[in-house]
mmCIF file with all atom_site columns, C-alpha atoms in Angstrom:
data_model
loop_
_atom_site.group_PDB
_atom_site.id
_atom_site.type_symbol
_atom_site.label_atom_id
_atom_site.label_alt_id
_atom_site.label_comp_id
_atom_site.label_asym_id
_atom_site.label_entity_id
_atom_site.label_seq_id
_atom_site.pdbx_PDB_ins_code
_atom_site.Cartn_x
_atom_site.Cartn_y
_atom_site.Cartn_z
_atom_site.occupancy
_atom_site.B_iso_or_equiv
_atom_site.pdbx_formal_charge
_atom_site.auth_seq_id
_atom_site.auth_comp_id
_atom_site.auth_asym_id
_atom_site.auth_atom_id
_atom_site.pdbx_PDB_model_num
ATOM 1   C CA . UNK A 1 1   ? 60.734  10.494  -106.732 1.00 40.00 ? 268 UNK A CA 1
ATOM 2   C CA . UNK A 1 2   ? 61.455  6.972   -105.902 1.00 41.00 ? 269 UNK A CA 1
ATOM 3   C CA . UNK A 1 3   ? 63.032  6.294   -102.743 1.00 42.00 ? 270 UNK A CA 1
ATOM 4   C CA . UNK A 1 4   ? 66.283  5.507   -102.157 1.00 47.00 ? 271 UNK A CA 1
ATOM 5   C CA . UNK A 1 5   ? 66.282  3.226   -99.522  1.00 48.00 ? 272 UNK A CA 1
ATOM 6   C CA . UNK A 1 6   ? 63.701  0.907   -100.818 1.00 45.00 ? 273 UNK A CA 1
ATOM 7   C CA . UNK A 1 7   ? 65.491  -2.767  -101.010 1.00 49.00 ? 274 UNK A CA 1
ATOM 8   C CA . UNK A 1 8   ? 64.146  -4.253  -103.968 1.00 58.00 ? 275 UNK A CA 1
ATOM 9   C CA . UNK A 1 9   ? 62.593  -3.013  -106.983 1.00 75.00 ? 276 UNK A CA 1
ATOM 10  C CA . UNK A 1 10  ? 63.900  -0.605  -109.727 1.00 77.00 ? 277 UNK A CA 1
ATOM 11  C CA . UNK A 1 11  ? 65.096  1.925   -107.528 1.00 84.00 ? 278 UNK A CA 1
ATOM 12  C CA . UNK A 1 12  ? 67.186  -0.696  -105.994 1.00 84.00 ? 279 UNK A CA 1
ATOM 13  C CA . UNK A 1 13  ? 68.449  -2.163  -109.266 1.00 90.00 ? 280 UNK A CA 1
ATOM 14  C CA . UNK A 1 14  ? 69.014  1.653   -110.774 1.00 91.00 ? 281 UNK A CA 1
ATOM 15  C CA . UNK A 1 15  ? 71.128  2.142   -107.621 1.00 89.00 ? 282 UNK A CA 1
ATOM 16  C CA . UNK A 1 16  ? 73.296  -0.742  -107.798 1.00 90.00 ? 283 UNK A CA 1
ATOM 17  C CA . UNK A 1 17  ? 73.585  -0.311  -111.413 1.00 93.00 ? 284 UNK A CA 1
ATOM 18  C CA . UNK A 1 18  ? 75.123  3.408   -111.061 1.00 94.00 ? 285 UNK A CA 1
ATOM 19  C CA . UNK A 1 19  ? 77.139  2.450   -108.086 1.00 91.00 ? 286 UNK A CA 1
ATOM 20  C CA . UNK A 1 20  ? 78.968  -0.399  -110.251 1.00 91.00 ? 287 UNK A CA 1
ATOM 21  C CA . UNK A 1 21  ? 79.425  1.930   -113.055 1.00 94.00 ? 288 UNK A CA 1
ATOM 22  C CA . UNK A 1 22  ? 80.765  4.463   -110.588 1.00 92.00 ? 289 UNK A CA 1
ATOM 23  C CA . UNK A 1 23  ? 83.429  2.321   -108.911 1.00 89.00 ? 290 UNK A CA 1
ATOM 24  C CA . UNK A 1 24  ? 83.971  1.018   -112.962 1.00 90.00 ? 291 UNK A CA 1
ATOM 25  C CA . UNK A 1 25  ? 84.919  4.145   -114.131 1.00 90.00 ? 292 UNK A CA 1
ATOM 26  C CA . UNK A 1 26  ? 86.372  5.696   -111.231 1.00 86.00 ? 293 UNK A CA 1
ATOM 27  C CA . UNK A 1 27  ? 88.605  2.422   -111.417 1.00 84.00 ? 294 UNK A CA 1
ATOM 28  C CA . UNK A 1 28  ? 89.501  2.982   -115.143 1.00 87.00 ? 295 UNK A CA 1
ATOM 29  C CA . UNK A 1 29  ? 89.686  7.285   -114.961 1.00 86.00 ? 296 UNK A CA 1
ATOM 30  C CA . UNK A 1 30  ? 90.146  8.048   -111.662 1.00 83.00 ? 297 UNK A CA 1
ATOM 31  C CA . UNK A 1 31  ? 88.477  11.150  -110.166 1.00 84.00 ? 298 UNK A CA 1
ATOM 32  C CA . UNK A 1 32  ? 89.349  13.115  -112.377 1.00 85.00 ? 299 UNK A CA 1
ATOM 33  C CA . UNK A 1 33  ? 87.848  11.675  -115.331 1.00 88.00 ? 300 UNK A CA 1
ATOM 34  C CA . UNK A 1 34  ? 85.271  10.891  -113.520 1.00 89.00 ? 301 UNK A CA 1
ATOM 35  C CA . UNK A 1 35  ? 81.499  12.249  -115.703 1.00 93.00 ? 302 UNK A CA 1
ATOM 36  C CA . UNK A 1 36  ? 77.927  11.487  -114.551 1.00 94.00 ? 303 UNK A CA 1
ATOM 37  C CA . UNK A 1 37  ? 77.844  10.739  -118.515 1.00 94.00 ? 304 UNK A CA 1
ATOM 38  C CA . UNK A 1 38  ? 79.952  8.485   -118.537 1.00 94.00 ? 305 UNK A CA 1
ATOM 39  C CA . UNK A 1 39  ? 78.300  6.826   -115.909 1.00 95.00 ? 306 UNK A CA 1
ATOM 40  C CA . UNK A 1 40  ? 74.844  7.011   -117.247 1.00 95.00 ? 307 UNK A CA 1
ATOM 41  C CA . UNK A 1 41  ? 76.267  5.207   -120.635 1.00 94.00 ? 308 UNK A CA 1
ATOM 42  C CA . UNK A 1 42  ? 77.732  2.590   -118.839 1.00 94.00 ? 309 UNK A CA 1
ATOM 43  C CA . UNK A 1 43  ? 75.018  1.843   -116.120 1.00 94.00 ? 310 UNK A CA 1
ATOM 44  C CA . UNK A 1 44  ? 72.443  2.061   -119.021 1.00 93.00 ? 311 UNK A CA 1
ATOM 45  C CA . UNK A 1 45  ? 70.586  4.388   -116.896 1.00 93.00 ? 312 UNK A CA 1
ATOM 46  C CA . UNK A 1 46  ? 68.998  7.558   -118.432 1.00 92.00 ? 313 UNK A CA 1
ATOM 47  C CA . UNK A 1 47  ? 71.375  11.099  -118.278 1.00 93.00 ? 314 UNK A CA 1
ATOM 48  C CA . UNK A 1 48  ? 68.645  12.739  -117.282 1.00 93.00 ? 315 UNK A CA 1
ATOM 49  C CA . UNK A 1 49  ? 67.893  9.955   -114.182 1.00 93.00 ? 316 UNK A CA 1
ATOM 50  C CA . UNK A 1 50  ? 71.360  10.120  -112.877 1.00 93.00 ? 317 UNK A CA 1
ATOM 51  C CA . UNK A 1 51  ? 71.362  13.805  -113.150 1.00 92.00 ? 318 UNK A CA 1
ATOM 52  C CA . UNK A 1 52  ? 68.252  13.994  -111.178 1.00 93.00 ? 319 UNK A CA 1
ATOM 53  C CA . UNK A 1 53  ? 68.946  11.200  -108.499 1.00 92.00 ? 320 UNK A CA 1
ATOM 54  C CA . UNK A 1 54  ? 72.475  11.991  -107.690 1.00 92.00 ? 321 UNK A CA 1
ATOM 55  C CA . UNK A 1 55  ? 72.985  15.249  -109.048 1.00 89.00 ? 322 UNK A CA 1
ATOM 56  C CA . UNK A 1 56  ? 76.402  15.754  -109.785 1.00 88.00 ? 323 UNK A CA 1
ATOM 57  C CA . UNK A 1 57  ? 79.954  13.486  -109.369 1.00 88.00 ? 324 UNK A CA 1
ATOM 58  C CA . UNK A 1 58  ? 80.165  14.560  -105.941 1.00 86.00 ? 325 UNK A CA 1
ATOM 59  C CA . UNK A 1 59  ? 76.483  12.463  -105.785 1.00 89.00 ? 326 UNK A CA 1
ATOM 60  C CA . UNK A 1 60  ? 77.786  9.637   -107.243 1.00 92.00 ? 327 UNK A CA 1
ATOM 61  C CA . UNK A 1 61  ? 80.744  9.715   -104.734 1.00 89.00 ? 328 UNK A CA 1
ATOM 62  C CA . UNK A 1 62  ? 78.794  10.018  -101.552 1.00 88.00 ? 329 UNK A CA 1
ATOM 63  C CA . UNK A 1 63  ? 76.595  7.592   -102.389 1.00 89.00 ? 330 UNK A CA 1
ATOM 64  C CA . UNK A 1 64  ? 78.736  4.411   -104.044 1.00 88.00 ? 331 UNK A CA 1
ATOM 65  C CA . UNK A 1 65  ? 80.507  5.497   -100.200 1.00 86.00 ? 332 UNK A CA 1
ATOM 66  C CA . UNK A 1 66  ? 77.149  5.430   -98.344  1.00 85.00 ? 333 UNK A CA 1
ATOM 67  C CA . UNK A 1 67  ? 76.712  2.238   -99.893  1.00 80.00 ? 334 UNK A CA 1
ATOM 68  C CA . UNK A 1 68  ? 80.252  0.972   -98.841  1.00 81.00 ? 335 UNK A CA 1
ATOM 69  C CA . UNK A 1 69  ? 79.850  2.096   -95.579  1.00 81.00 ? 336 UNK A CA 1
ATOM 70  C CA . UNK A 1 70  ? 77.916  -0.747  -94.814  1.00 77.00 ? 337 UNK A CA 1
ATOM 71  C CA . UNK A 1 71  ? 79.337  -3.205  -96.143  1.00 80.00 ? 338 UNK A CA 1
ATOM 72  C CA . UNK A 1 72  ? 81.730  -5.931  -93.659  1.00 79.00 ? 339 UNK A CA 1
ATOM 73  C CA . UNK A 1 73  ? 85.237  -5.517  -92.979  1.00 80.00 ? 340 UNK A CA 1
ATOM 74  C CA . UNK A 1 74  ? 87.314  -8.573  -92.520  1.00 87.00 ? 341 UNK A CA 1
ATOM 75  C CA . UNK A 1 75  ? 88.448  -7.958  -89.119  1.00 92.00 ? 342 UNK A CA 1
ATOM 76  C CA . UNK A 1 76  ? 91.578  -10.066 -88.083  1.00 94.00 ? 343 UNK A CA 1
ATOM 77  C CA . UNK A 1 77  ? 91.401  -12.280 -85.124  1.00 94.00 ? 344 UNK A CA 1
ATOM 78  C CA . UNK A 1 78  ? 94.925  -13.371 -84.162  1.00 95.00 ? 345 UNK A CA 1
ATOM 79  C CA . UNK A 1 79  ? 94.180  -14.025 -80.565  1.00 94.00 ? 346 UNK A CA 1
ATOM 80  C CA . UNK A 1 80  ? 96.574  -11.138 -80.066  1.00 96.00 ? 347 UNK A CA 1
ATOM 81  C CA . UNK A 1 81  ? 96.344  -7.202  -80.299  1.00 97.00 ? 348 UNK A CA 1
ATOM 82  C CA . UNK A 1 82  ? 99.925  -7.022  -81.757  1.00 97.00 ? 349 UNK A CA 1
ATOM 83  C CA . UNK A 1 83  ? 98.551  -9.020  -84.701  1.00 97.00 ? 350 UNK A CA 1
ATOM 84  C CA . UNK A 1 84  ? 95.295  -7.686  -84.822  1.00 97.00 ? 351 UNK A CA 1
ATOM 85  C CA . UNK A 1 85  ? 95.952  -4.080  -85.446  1.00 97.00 ? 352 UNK A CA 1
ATOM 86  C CA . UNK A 1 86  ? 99.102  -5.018  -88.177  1.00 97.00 ? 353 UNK A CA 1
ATOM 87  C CA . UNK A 1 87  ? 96.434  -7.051  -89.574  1.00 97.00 ? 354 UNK A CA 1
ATOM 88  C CA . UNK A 1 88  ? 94.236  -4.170  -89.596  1.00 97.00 ? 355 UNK A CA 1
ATOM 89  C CA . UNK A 1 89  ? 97.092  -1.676  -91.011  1.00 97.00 ? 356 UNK A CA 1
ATOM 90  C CA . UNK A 1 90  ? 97.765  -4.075  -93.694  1.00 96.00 ? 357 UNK A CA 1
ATOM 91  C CA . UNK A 1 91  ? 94.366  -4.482  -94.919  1.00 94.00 ? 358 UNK A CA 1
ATOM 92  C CA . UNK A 1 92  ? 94.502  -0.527  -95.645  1.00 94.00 ? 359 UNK A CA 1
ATOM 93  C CA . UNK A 1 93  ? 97.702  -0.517  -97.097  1.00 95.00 ? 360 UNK A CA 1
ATOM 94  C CA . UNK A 1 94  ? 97.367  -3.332  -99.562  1.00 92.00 ? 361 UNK A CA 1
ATOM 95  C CA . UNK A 1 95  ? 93.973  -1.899  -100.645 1.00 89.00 ? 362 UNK A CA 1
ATOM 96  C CA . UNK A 1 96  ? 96.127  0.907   -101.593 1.00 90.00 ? 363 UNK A CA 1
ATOM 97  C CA . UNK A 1 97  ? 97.986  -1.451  -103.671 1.00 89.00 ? 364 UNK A CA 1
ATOM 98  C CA . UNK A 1 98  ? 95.268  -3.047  -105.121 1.00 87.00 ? 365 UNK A CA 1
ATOM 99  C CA . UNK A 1 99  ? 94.979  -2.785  -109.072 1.00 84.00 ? 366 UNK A CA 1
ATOM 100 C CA . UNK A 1 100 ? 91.758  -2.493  -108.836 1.00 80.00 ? 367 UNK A CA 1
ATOM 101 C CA . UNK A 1 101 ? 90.624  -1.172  -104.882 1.00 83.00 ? 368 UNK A CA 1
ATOM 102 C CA . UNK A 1 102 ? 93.549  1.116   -104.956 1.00 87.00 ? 369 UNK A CA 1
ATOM 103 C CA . UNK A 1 103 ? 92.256  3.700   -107.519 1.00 85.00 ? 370 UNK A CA 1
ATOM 104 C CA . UNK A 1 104 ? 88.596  4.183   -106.092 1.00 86.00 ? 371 UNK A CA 1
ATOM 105 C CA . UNK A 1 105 ? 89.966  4.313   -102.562 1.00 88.00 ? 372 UNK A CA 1
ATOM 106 C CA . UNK A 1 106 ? 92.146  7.001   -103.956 1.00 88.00 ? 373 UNK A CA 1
ATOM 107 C CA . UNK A 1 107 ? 89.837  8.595   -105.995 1.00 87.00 ? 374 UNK A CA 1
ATOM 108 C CA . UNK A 1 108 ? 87.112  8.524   -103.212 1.00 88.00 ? 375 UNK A CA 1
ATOM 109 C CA . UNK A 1 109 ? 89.839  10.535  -100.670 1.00 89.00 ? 376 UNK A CA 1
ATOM 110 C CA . UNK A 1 110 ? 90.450  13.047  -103.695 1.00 86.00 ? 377 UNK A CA 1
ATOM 111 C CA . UNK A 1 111 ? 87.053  14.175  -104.157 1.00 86.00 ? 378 UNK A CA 1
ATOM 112 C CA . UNK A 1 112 ? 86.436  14.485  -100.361 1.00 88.00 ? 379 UNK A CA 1
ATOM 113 C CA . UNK A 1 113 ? 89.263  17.109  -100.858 1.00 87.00 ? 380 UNK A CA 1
ATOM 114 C CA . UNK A 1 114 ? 87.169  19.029  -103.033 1.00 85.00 ? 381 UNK A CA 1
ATOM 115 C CA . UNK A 1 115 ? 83.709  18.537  -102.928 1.00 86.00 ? 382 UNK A CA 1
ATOM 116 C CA . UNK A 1 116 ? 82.281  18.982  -98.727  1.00 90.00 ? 383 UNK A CA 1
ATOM 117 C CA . UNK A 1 117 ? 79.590  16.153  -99.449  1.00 87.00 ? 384 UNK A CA 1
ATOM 118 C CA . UNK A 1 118 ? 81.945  13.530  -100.599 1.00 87.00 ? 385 UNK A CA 1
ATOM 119 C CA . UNK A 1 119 ? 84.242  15.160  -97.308  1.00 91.00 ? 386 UNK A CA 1
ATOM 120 C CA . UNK A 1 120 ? 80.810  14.053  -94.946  1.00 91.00 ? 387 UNK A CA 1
ATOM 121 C CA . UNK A 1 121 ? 80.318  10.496  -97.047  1.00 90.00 ? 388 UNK A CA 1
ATOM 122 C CA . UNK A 1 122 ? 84.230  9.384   -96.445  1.00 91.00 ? 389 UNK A CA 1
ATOM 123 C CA . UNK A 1 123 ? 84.056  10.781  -92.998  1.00 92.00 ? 390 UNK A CA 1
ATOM 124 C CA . UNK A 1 124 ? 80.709  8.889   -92.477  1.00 92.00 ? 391 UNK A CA 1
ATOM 125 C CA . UNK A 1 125 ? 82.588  5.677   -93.989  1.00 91.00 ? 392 UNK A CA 1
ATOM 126 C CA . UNK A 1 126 ? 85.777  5.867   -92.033  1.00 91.00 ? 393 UNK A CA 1
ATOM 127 C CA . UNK A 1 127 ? 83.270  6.403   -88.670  1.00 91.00 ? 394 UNK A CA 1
ATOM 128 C CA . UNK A 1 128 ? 81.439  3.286   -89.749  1.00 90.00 ? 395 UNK A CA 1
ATOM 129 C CA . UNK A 1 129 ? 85.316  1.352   -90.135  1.00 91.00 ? 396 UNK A CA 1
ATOM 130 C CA . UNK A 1 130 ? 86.416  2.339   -87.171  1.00 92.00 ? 397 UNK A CA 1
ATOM 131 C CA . UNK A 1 131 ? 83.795  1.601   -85.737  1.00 92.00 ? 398 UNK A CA 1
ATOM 132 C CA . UNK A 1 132 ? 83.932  -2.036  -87.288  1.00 92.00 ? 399 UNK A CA 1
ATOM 133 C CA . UNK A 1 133 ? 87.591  -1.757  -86.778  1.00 94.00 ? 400 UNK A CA 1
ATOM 134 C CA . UNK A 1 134 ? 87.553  -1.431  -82.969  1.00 95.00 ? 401 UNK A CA 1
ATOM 135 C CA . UNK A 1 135 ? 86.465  -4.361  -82.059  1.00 95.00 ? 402 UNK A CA 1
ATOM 136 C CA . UNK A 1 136 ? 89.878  -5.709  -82.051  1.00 96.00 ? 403 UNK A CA 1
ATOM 137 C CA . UNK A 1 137 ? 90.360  -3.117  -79.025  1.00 97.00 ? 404 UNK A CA 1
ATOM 138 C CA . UNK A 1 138 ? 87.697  -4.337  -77.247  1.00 96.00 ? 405 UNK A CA 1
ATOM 139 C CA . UNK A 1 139 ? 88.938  -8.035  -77.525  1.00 97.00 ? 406 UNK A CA 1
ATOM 140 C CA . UNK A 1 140 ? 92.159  -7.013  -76.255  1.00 97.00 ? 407 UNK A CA 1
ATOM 141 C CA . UNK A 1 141 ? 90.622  -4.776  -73.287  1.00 96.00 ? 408 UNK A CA 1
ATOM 142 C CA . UNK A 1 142 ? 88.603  -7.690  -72.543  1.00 96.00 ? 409 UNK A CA 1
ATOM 143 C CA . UNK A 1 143 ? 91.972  -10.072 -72.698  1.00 95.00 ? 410 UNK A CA 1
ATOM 144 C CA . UNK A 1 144 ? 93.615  -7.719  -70.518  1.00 95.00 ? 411 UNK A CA 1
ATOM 145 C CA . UNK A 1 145 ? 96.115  -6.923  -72.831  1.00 95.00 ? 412 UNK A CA 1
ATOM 146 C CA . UNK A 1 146 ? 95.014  -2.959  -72.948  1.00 95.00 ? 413 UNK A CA 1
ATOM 147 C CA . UNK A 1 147 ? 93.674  -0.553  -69.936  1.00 93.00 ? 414 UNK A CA 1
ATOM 148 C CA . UNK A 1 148 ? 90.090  -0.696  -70.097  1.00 92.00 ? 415 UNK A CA 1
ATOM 149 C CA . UNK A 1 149 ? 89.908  3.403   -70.391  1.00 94.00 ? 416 UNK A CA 1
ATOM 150 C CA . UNK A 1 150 ? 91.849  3.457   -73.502  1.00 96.00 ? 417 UNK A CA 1
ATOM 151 C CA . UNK A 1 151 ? 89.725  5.169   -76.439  1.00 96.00 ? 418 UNK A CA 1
ATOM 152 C CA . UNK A 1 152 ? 88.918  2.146   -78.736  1.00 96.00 ? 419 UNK A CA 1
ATOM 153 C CA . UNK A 1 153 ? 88.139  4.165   -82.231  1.00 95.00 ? 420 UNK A CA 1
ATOM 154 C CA . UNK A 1 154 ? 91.431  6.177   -81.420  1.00 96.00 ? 421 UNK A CA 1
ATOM 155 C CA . UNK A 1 155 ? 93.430  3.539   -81.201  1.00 97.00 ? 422 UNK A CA 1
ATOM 156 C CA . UNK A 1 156 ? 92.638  2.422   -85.118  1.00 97.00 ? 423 UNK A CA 1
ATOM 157 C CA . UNK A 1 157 ? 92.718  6.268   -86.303  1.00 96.00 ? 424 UNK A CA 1
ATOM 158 C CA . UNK A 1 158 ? 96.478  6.691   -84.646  1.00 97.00 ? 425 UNK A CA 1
ATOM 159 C CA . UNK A 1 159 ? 97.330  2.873   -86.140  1.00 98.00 ? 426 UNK A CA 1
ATOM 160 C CA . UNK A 1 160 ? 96.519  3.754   -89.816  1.00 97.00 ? 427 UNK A CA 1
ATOM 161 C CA . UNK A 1 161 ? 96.988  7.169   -90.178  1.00 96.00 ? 428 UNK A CA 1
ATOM 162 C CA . UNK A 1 162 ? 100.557 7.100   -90.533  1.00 97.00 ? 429 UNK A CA 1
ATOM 163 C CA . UNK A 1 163 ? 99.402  5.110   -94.204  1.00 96.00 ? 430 UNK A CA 1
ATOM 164 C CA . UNK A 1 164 ? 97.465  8.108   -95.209  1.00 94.00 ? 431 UNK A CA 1
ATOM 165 C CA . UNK A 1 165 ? 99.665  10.683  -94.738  1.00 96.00 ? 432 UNK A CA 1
ATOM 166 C CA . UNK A 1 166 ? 102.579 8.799   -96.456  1.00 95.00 ? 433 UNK A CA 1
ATOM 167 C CA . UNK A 1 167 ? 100.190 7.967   -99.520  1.00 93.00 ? 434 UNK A CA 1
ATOM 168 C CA . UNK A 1 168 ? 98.347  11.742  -99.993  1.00 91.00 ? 435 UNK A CA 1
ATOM 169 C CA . UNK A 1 169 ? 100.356 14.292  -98.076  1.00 92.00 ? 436 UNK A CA 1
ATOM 170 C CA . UNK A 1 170 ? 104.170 13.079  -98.301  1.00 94.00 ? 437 UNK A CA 1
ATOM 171 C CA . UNK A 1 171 ? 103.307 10.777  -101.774 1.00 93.00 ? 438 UNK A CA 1
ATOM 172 C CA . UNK A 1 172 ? 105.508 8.429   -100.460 1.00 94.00 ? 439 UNK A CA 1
ATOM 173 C CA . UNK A 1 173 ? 104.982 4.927   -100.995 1.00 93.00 ? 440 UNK A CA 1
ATOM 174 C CA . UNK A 1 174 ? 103.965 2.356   -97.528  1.00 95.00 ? 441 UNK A CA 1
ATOM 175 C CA . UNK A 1 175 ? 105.456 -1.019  -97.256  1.00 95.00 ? 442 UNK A CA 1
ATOM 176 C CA . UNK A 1 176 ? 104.619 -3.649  -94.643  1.00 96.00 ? 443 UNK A CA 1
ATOM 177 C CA . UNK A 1 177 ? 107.311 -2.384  -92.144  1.00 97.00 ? 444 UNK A CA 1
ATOM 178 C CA . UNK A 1 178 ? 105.671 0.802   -92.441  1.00 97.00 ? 445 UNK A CA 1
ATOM 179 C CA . UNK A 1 179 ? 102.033 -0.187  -92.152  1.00 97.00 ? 446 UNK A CA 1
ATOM 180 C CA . UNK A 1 180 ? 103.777 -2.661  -88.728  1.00 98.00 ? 447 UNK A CA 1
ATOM 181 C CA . UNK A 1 181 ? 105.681 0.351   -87.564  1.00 97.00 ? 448 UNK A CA 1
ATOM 182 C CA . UNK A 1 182 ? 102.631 2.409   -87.517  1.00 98.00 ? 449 UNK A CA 1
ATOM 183 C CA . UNK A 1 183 ? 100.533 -0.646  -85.516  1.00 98.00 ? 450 UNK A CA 1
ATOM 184 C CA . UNK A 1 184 ? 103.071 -1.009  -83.387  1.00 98.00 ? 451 UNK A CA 1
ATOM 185 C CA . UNK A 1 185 ? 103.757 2.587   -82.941  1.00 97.00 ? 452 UNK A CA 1
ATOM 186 C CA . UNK A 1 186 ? 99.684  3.138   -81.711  1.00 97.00 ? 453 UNK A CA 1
ATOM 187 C CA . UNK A 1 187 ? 100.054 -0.269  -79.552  1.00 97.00 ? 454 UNK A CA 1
ATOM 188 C CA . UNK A 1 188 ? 102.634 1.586   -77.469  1.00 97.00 ? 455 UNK A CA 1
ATOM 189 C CA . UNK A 1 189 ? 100.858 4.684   -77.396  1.00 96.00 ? 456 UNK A CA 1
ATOM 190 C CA . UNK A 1 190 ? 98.048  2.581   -75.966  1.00 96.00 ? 457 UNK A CA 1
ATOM 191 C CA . UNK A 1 191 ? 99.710  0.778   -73.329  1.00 95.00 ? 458 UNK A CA 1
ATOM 192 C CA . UNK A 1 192 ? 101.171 3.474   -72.163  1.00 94.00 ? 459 UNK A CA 1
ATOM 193 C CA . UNK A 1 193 ? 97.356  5.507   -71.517  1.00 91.00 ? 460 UNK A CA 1
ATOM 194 C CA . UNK A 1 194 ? 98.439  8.170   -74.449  1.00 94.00 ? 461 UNK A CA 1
ATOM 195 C CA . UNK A 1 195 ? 95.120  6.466   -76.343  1.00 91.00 ? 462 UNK A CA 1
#
């Protein structure tokens, strides 16, 4: 079998080609309608090649999100905390919102909820985020504007998990004030050595 990992060749361009038809149709159907046929017709890749590469739908999720987890994450630089982590918030929320972002993102969380290998891919992504993510912490523990013991990753998971649990436990919609609120709400946690 070829390898994954390899960077060019086929194996690279099969890859690329099924994640793009992935995101397509999990874009267009959602999870739900989600088929490793229909992604083999639209990446022009073989049935019988996606079958045996990634398996199942659950493969296709884990890796189009192994994939993603690498990719960069415009981290804002405000030259404050206050509007670094907001900035941060509102990057989640708004790729909620987007038309086309929105439904993958949401279709990516759904199938962690049922499948335990997409669970380990999204948890591997949102390590690799918040890990990206943190370095607004450090900038501001560095400025002096945060203790220098404060628990960098944990201040992003408190800031933005407020979004999630509005979006897929309450099913409630988030609005800017929110996604603020919930910054703000982890910047005072912070400061005051909760974080």
């Amino acid at each position: 079998m070829e390898s994954n990992k390899r960077p060019g060749g086929r194996s690279a361009r099969v890859r690329d080609a099924v994640r793009q038809a992935t995101l397509a149709e999990l874009a267009e159907r959602g999870y739900r309608g989600l088929t490793v046929e229909n992604v083999a017709e639209r990446s022009g890749v073989h049935k019988t090649t996606v079958y045996r590469r990634w398996g199942s739908v659950a493969g296709l999720i884990s890796d189009a999100l192994e994939l993603a987890r690498d990719e960069p994450w415009p981290i804002p630089d405000t030259g404050s905390i206050e509007g670094d982590l907001r900035g941060i918030v509102q990057l989640v929320r708004s790729g909620f919102d987007d038309p086309e972002l929105g439904p993958v993102s949401s279709a990516f969380v759904a199938a962690a909820v049922q499948d335990p290998d997409a669970a380990r891919a999204l948890h591997e992504f949102f390590t690799a985020r918040h890990e990206q993510s943190a370095e607004v912490v450090r900038r501001a523990v560095a400025r002096g504007e945060l203790p220098d013991v404060v628990d960098v990753r944990e201040v992003i998971r408190v800031a933005v998990a407020p979004v999630y649990y509005r979006l897929f436990v309450a099913h409630e919609p988030v609005t800017e004030r929110d996604a603020d609120r919930a910054a703000d709400a982890a910047l005072a946690a912070a400061r005051a050595g909760v974080l």
